[in-house]
PDB file of C-alpha atoms and ligand atoms in Angstrom:
ATOM      1  CA  MET A   1       0.000   0.000   0.000  1.00 89.00           C
ATOM      2  CA  GLN A   2       2.944   2.312   0.665  1.00 90.00           C
ATOM      3  CA  ASP A   3       3.889   1.942  -3.008  1.00 95.00           C
ATOM      4  CA  LEU A   4       0.452   3.203  -4.025  1.00 96.00           C
ATOM      5  CA  ALA A   5       0.665   6.246  -1.741  1.00 97.00           C
ATOM      6  CA  GLU A   6       4.092   7.100  -3.137  1.00 97.00           C
ATOM      7  CA  GLY A   7       2.716   6.687  -6.633  1.00 98.00           C
ATOM      8  CA  VAL A   8      -0.130   9.104  -5.920  1.00 98.00           C
ATOM      9  CA  ALA A   9       2.353  11.651  -4.553  1.00 98.00           C
ATOM     10  CA  HIS A  10       4.499  11.301  -7.675  1.00 98.00           C
ATOM     11  CA  PHE A  11       1.417  11.677  -9.878  1.00 98.00           C
ATOM     12  CA  GLN A  12       0.308  14.835  -8.117  1.00 97.00           C
ATOM     13  CA  GLN A  13       3.740  16.450  -8.023  1.00 97.00           C
ATOM     14  CA  ASP A  14       5.173  15.510 -11.414  1.00 96.00           C
ATOM     15  CA  VAL A  15       2.698  13.893 -13.803  1.00 96.00           C
ATOM     16  CA  PHE A  16      -0.479  15.919 -13.253  1.00 97.00           C
ATOM     17  CA  PRO A  17       1.107  19.375 -13.713  1.00 98.00           C
ATOM     18  CA  ALA A  18       2.616  18.289 -17.037  1.00 97.00           C
ATOM     19  CA  LYS A  19      -0.873  17.395 -18.324  1.00 97.00           C
ATOM     20  CA  ALA A  20      -2.840  20.071 -16.491  1.00 97.00           C
ATOM     21  CA  GLU A  21      -4.585  21.264 -19.672  1.00 97.00           C
ATOM     22  CA  LEU A  22      -5.740  17.747 -20.488  1.00 98.00           C
ATOM     23  CA  PHE A  23      -7.143  17.192 -17.016  1.00 98.00           C
ATOM     24  CA  ALA A  24      -8.875  20.580 -17.030  1.00 98.00           C
ATOM     25  CA  ARG A  25     -10.612  19.613 -20.287  1.00 98.00           C
ATOM     26  CA  LEU A  26     -11.502  16.160 -18.949  1.00 98.00           C
ATOM     27  CA  ALA A  27     -13.081  17.702 -15.856  1.00 98.00           C
ATOM     28  CA  THR A  28     -16.169  18.496 -17.925  1.00 97.00           C
ATOM     29  CA  THR A  29     -15.768  16.243 -20.976  1.00 97.00           C
ATOM     30  CA  HIS A  30     -16.028  12.471 -21.325  1.00 97.00           C
ATOM     31  CA  ARG A  31     -15.845  11.492 -24.993  1.00 97.00           C
ATOM     32  CA  PRO A  32     -13.883   8.257 -25.345  1.00 98.00           C
ATOM     33  CA  HIS A  33     -13.719   6.929 -28.918  1.00 97.00           C
ATOM     34  CA  THR A  34     -13.160   3.259 -28.074  1.00 98.00           C
ATOM     35  CA  LEU A  35     -14.649   0.659 -25.759  1.00 98.00           C
ATOM     36  CA  PHE A  36     -11.742  -1.571 -24.753  1.00 98.00           C
ATOM     37  CA  ILE A  37     -12.662  -4.917 -23.181  1.00 98.00           C
ATOM     38  CA  SER A  38      -9.718  -6.803 -21.730  1.00 98.00           C
ATOM     39  CA  CYS A  39      -8.851  -9.332 -19.050  1.00 98.00           C
ATOM     40  CA  SER A  40      -8.459  -8.177 -15.457  1.00 98.00           C
ATOM     41  CA  ASP A  41      -4.919  -9.585 -15.599  1.00 98.00           C
ATOM     42  CA  ALA A  42      -2.509  -7.059 -14.056  1.00 98.00           C
ATOM     43  CA  ARG A  43      -0.079  -7.416 -16.950  1.00 98.00           C
ATOM     44  CA  VAL A  44      -2.565  -6.152 -19.539  1.00 98.00           C
ATOM     45  CA  VAL A  45      -2.766  -2.351 -19.362  1.00 98.00           C
ATOM     46  CA  PRO A  46      -4.964  -0.979 -22.173  1.00 98.00           C
ATOM     47  CA  GLU A  47      -3.701   2.621 -22.086  1.00 98.00           C
ATOM     48  CA  LEU A  48      -0.081   1.457 -22.027  1.00 98.00           C
ATOM     49  CA  ILE A  49      -0.455  -1.001 -24.905  1.00 97.00           C
ATOM     50  CA  THR A  50      -2.246   1.546 -27.103  1.00 98.00           C
ATOM     51  CA  GLN A  51      -0.380   4.610 -25.806  1.00 98.00           C
ATOM     52  CA  ARG A  52      -3.641   6.480 -25.187  1.00 98.00           C
ATOM     53  CA  GLU A  53      -4.229   9.337 -22.788  1.00 97.00           C
ATOM     54  CA  PRO A  54      -6.863   9.506 -20.033  1.00 97.00           C
ATOM     55  CA  GLY A  55     -10.284  10.102 -21.550  1.00 98.00           C
ATOM     56  CA  GLU A  56      -9.741   8.061 -24.725  1.00 98.00           C
ATOM     57  CA  LEU A  57     -10.613   4.491 -23.735  1.00 98.00           C
ATOM     58  CA  PHE A  58     -13.794   3.376 -21.990  1.00 98.00           C
ATOM     59  CA  VAL A  59     -12.562   0.184 -20.334  1.00 98.00           C
ATOM     60  CA  ILE A  60     -14.325  -2.953 -19.142  1.00 97.00           C
ATOM     61  CA  ARG A  61     -12.074  -5.597 -17.616  1.00 97.00           C
ATOM     62  CA  THR A  62     -13.302  -9.049 -16.699  1.00 96.00           C
ATOM     63  CA  ALA A  63     -11.612 -12.350 -15.898  1.00 96.00           C
ATOM     64  CA  GLY A  64     -10.780 -13.876 -19.283  1.00 97.00           C
ATOM     65  CA  ASN A  65     -12.095 -10.798 -21.162  1.00 97.00           C
ATOM     66  CA  LEU A  66     -15.483 -12.498 -21.239  1.00 96.00           C
ATOM     67  CA  VAL A  67     -18.660 -10.766 -22.420  1.00 95.00           C
ATOM     68  CA  PRO A  68     -21.718 -12.820 -21.467  1.00 93.00           C
ATOM     69  CA  ALA A  69     -24.116 -13.122 -24.393  1.00 91.00           C
ATOM     70  CA  HIS A  70     -27.231 -11.033 -24.002  1.00 88.00           C
ATOM     71  CA  ALA A  71     -29.482 -14.058 -23.624  1.00 69.00           C
ATOM     72  CA  ASP A  72     -27.430 -14.935 -20.568  1.00 56.00           C
ATOM     73  CA  GLY A  73     -27.765 -11.392 -19.315  1.00 48.00           C
ATOM     74  CA  ALA A  74     -31.474 -11.544 -18.500  1.00 56.00           C
ATOM     75  CA  ARG A  75     -30.760 -11.791 -14.808  1.00 56.00           C
ATOM     76  CA  THR A  76     -33.023 -11.026 -11.923  1.00 51.00           C
ATOM     77  CA  ASP A  77     -30.328  -9.674  -9.605  1.00 51.00           C
ATOM     78  CA  GLY A  78     -29.705  -6.619 -11.790  1.00 52.00           C
ATOM     79  CA  ALA A  79     -25.973  -7.038 -11.286  1.00 58.00           C
ATOM     80  CA  ASP A  80     -25.050  -7.096 -14.943  1.00 86.00           C
ATOM     81  CA  GLY A  81     -22.249  -4.562 -14.975  1.00 90.00           C
ATOM     82  CA  VAL A  82     -20.800  -5.685 -18.291  1.00 94.00           C
ATOM     83  CA  THR A  83     -24.072  -5.175 -20.153  1.00 93.00           C
ATOM     84  CA  ALA A  84     -24.567  -1.797 -18.477  1.00 93.00           C
ATOM     85  CA  GLY A  85     -21.095  -0.675 -19.531  1.00 96.00           C
ATOM     86  CA  ILE A  86     -21.649  -1.735 -23.147  1.00 96.00           C
ATOM     87  CA  GLU A  87     -25.039  -0.028 -23.297  1.00 95.00           C
ATOM     88  CA  TYR A  88     -23.688   3.197 -21.812  1.00 97.00           C
ATOM     89  CA  ALA A  89     -20.653   3.227 -24.113  1.00 98.00           C
ATOM     90  CA  LEU A  90     -22.821   3.000 -27.211  1.00 97.00           C
ATOM     91  CA  ALA A  91     -25.997   4.857 -26.268  1.00 95.00           C
ATOM     92  CA  VAL A  92     -24.501   7.714 -24.259  1.00 97.00           C
ATOM     93  CA  LEU A  93     -20.819   8.008 -25.165  1.00 97.00           C
ATOM     94  CA  GLY A  94     -21.303   7.154 -28.831  1.00 94.00           C
ATOM     95  CA  ILE A  95     -18.102   5.155 -29.120  1.00 97.00           C
ATOM     96  CA  ARG A  96     -17.187   4.071 -32.658  1.00 97.00           C
ATOM     97  CA  ASP A  97     -14.902   1.082 -32.048  1.00 98.00           C
ATOM     98  CA  ILE A  98     -14.928  -1.862 -29.656  1.00 98.00           C
ATOM     99  CA  VAL A  99     -11.796  -3.924 -29.029  1.00 98.00           C
ATOM    100  CA  ILE A 100     -11.868  -7.261 -27.236  1.00 98.00           C
ATOM    101  CA  CYS A 101      -8.299  -7.976 -26.208  1.00 98.00           C
ATOM    102  CA  GLY A 102      -7.173 -11.417 -25.055  1.00 98.00           C
ATOM    103  CA  HIS A 103      -3.623 -12.085 -23.938  1.00 98.00           C
ATOM    104  CA  SER A 104      -0.945 -14.736 -23.641  1.00 97.00           C
ATOM    105  CA  ALA A 105      -0.687 -16.832 -20.471  1.00 97.00           C
ATOM    106  CA  CYS A 106      -4.278 -15.977 -19.471  1.00 97.00           C
ATOM    107  CA  GLY A 107      -5.123 -17.700 -16.194  1.00 96.00           C
ATOM    108  CA  ALA A 108      -8.784 -18.102 -17.107  1.00 96.00           C
ATOM    109  CA  MET A 109      -7.986 -19.680 -20.471  1.00 95.00           C
ATOM    110  CA  THR A 110      -5.273 -21.861 -18.934  1.00 94.00           C
ATOM    111  CA  ALA A 111      -7.785 -23.200 -16.405  1.00 93.00           C
ATOM    112  CA  LEU A 112     -10.231 -24.046 -19.187  1.00 92.00           C
ATOM    113  CA  ALA A 113      -7.625 -25.529 -21.497  1.00 91.00           C
ATOM    114  CA  ALA A 114      -6.251 -27.732 -18.750  1.00 90.00           C
ATOM    115  CA  GLY A 115      -9.684 -28.669 -17.430  1.00 90.00           C
ATOM    116  CA  GLN A 116      -8.611 -27.541 -13.951  1.00 91.00           C
ATOM    117  CA  ASP A 117     -10.748 -28.519 -10.972  1.00 92.00           C
ATOM    118  CA  LEU A 118     -12.584 -25.321  -9.966  1.00 93.00           C
ATOM    119  CA  THR A 119     -14.826 -26.738  -7.242  1.00 95.00           C
ATOM    120  CA  GLU A 120     -13.127 -24.445  -4.696  1.00 96.00           C
ATOM    121  CA  LEU A 121     -13.801 -21.453  -6.984  1.00 95.00           C
ATOM    122  CA  PRO A 122     -17.533 -21.692  -7.676  1.00 94.00           C
ATOM    123  CA  ALA A 123     -17.918 -18.099  -8.911  1.00 93.00           C
ATOM    124  CA  VAL A 124     -14.969 -18.481 -11.271  1.00 93.00           C
ATOM    125  CA  SER A 125     -16.385 -21.768 -12.491  1.00 92.00           C
ATOM    126  CA  ARG A 126     -19.783 -20.185 -13.221  1.00 91.00           C
ATOM    127  CA  TRP A 127     -18.191 -17.169 -14.910  1.00 93.00           C
ATOM    128  CA  LEU A 128     -15.993 -19.292 -17.194  1.00 93.00           C
ATOM    129  CA  ARG A 129     -19.087 -20.944 -18.630  1.00 90.00           C
ATOM    130  CA  HIS A 130     -19.346 -17.809 -20.788  1.00 92.00           C
ATOM    131  CA  ALA A 131     -16.173 -19.022 -22.512  1.00 90.00           C
ATOM    132  CA  ALA A 132     -17.207 -22.656 -22.734  1.00 75.00           C
ATOM    133  CA  PRO A 133     -20.862 -22.854 -23.704  1.00 59.00           C
ATOM    134  CA  THR A 134     -20.496 -26.380 -25.016  1.00 54.00           C
ATOM    135  CA  GLY A 135     -18.470 -27.718 -22.122  1.00 54.00           C
ATOM    136  CA  ALA A 136     -16.250 -29.397 -24.717  1.00 55.00           C
ATOM    137  CA  PRO A 137     -12.583 -30.007 -23.943  1.00 57.00           C
ATOM    138  CA  HIS A 138     -10.321 -27.219 -25.150  1.00 64.00           C
ATOM    139  CA  GLY A 139      -6.777 -28.429 -25.608  1.00 73.00           C
ATOM    140  CA  GLU A 140      -4.060 -25.970 -26.433  1.00 89.00           C
ATOM    141  CA  VAL A 141      -4.227 -22.700 -24.525  1.00 92.00           C
ATOM    142  CA  ASP A 142      -2.899 -20.457 -27.318  1.00 92.00           C
ATOM    143  CA  VAL A 143      -5.627 -21.702 -29.657  1.00 91.00           C
ATOM    144  CA  LEU A 144      -8.260 -21.261 -26.948  1.00 92.00           C
ATOM    145  CA  ILE A 145      -7.124 -17.669 -26.268  1.00 94.00           C
ATOM    146  CA  ARG A 146      -7.730 -16.765 -29.940  1.00 93.00           C
ATOM    147  CA  ASN A 147     -10.970 -18.724 -30.259  1.00 92.00           C
ATOM    148  CA  ASN A 148     -12.208 -17.085 -27.073  1.00 94.00           C
ATOM    149  CA  VAL A 149     -11.693 -13.600 -28.523  1.00 96.00           C
ATOM    150  CA  ALA A 150     -13.781 -14.626 -31.538  1.00 94.00           C
ATOM    151  CA  LEU A 151     -16.465 -16.144 -29.268  1.00 94.00           C
ATOM    152  CA  GLN A 152     -16.643 -13.026 -27.102  1.00 96.00           C
ATOM    153  CA  LEU A 153     -16.993 -10.829 -30.217  1.00 96.00           C
ATOM    154  CA  ALA A 154     -19.957 -12.995 -31.183  1.00 95.00           C
ATOM    155  CA  ASN A 155     -21.381 -12.665 -27.659  1.00 94.00           C
ATOM    156  CA  LEU A 156     -20.872  -8.909 -27.843  1.00 95.00           C
ATOM    157  CA  ALA A 157     -22.879  -8.714 -31.062  1.00 95.00           C
ATOM    158  CA  THR A 158     -25.893 -10.284 -29.301  1.00 94.00           C
ATOM    159  CA  HIS A 159     -26.309  -7.193 -27.113  1.00 94.00           C
ATOM    160  CA  PRO A 160     -29.120  -5.032 -28.520  1.00 94.00           C
ATOM    161  CA  ALA A 161     -27.108  -1.807 -28.299  1.00 95.00           C
ATOM    162  CA  VAL A 162     -24.262  -3.430 -30.271  1.00 97.00           C
ATOM    163  CA  ALA A 163     -26.591  -5.062 -32.809  1.00 96.00           C
ATOM    164  CA  ARG A 164     -28.277  -1.713 -33.481  1.00 96.00           C
ATOM    165  CA  ALA A 165     -24.940   0.056 -33.901  1.00 97.00           C
ATOM    166  CA  LEU A 166     -23.628  -2.673 -36.211  1.00 96.00           C
ATOM    167  CA  ALA A 167     -26.789  -2.513 -38.329  1.00 97.00           C
ATOM    168  CA  GLY A 168     -26.322   1.233 -38.715  1.00 96.00           C
ATOM    169  CA  ASP A 169     -22.581   0.992 -39.448  1.00 96.00           C
ATOM    170  CA  ALA A 170     -22.021   3.073 -36.331  1.00 96.00           C
ATOM    171  CA  VAL A 171     -19.488   0.795 -34.663  1.00 97.00           C
ATOM    172  CA  THR A 172     -16.660  -1.552 -35.686  1.00 96.00           C
ATOM    173  CA  LEU A 173     -15.642  -4.620 -33.678  1.00 96.00           C
ATOM    174  CA  HIS A 174     -11.995  -5.661 -33.355  1.00 97.00           C
ATOM    175  CA  GLY A 175     -10.358  -8.754 -31.875  1.00 97.00           C
ATOM    176  CA  TRP A 176      -6.824  -8.559 -30.503  1.00 97.00           C
ATOM    177  CA  VAL A 177      -4.420 -10.834 -28.644  1.00 97.00           C
ATOM    178  CA  TYR A 178      -1.612  -9.176 -26.699  1.00 98.00           C
ATOM    179  CA  ASP A 179       1.597 -11.161 -26.221  1.00 98.00           C
ATOM    180  CA  ILE A 180       3.116 -10.295 -22.838  1.00 98.00           C
ATOM    181  CA  PRO A 181       6.776 -11.293 -23.448  1.00 98.00           C
ATOM    182  CA  THR A 182       7.127  -9.514 -26.823  1.00 98.00           C
ATOM    183  CA  GLY A 183       4.557  -6.691 -26.722  1.00 97.00           C
ATOM    184  CA  ALA A 184       3.130  -7.916 -30.022  1.00 97.00           C
ATOM    185  CA  VAL A 185      -0.568  -7.354 -30.746  1.00 97.00           C
ATOM    186  CA  GLU A 186      -2.159  -9.828 -33.119  1.00 97.00           C
ATOM    187  CA  ARG A 187      -5.442  -9.066 -34.817  1.00 96.00           C
ATOM    188  CA  ILE A 188      -8.008 -11.847 -34.765  1.00 93.00           C
ATOM    189  CA  ASP A 189     -10.523 -12.537 -37.512  1.00 86.00           C
ATOM    190  CA  PRO A 190     -13.864 -12.479 -35.686  1.00 79.00           C
ATOM    191  CA  ALA A 191     -15.276 -15.166 -37.966  1.00 77.00           C
ATOM    192  CA  THR A 192     -12.533 -17.739 -37.560  1.00 77.00           C
ATOM    193  CA  GLY A 193     -10.575 -16.922 -34.410  1.00 76.00           C
ATOM    194  CA  ARG A 194      -7.446 -17.041 -36.560  1.00 81.00           C
ATOM    195  CA  PRO A 195      -4.932 -14.245 -36.991  1.00 82.00           C
ATOM    196  CA  ALA A 196      -6.352 -11.732 -39.464  1.00 80.00           C
ATOM    197  CA  ALA A 197      -4.359 -11.339 -42.672  1.00 62.00           C
ATOM    198  CA  LEU A 198      -3.244  -7.853 -43.681  1.00 49.00           C
ATOM    199  CA  ALA A 199      -5.700  -6.134 -41.374  1.00 47.00           C
ATOM    200  CA  ALA A 200      -5.227  -2.421 -40.996  1.00 46.00           C
TER     201      ALA A 200
HETATM  202 ZN1   ZN B   1      -6.399 -13.218 -18.602  1.00 59.78          ZN
END
């Protein structure tokens, strides 16, 4: 915790003054252009990977960068934060691009690929069903990481706000996989889960 307090002091003394104009503008303006959905993994930092400033990315982070399909989202507890974030990003913020970003060495995907026993982690087990609707065995983790990005893009498109925006050409969906040891970002073809050829 001491590290965090020292970080805040450094931010206030050195970083904030250098970007004072930006923060003054952001005080009254929230117009991010991109909804960035990534894993909660501490090694995946959306603003660092994309070199974006505060105010540019509207970020949702979940274990395994999972987006429950809308049919699964008809819950009675009202605790559907992912759906709320997607709806707000499109209907209020008017974002134009959505990135779902998987990553190498993902703990959630490793657990699925290895068929790990999750009986001691019942909430994790329930959550990971959004990545394994068939319950089929998964095999190699690197393949699963890419296929999962494609699956979550498909889940994303089931949300009414996303479907409406796609129908009106108002939003573009992107699949990425970030490689932690090299910094590489691979684009994923939403239809196949394979690396996208010559994508811009
Ligand atoms: Zn992960």
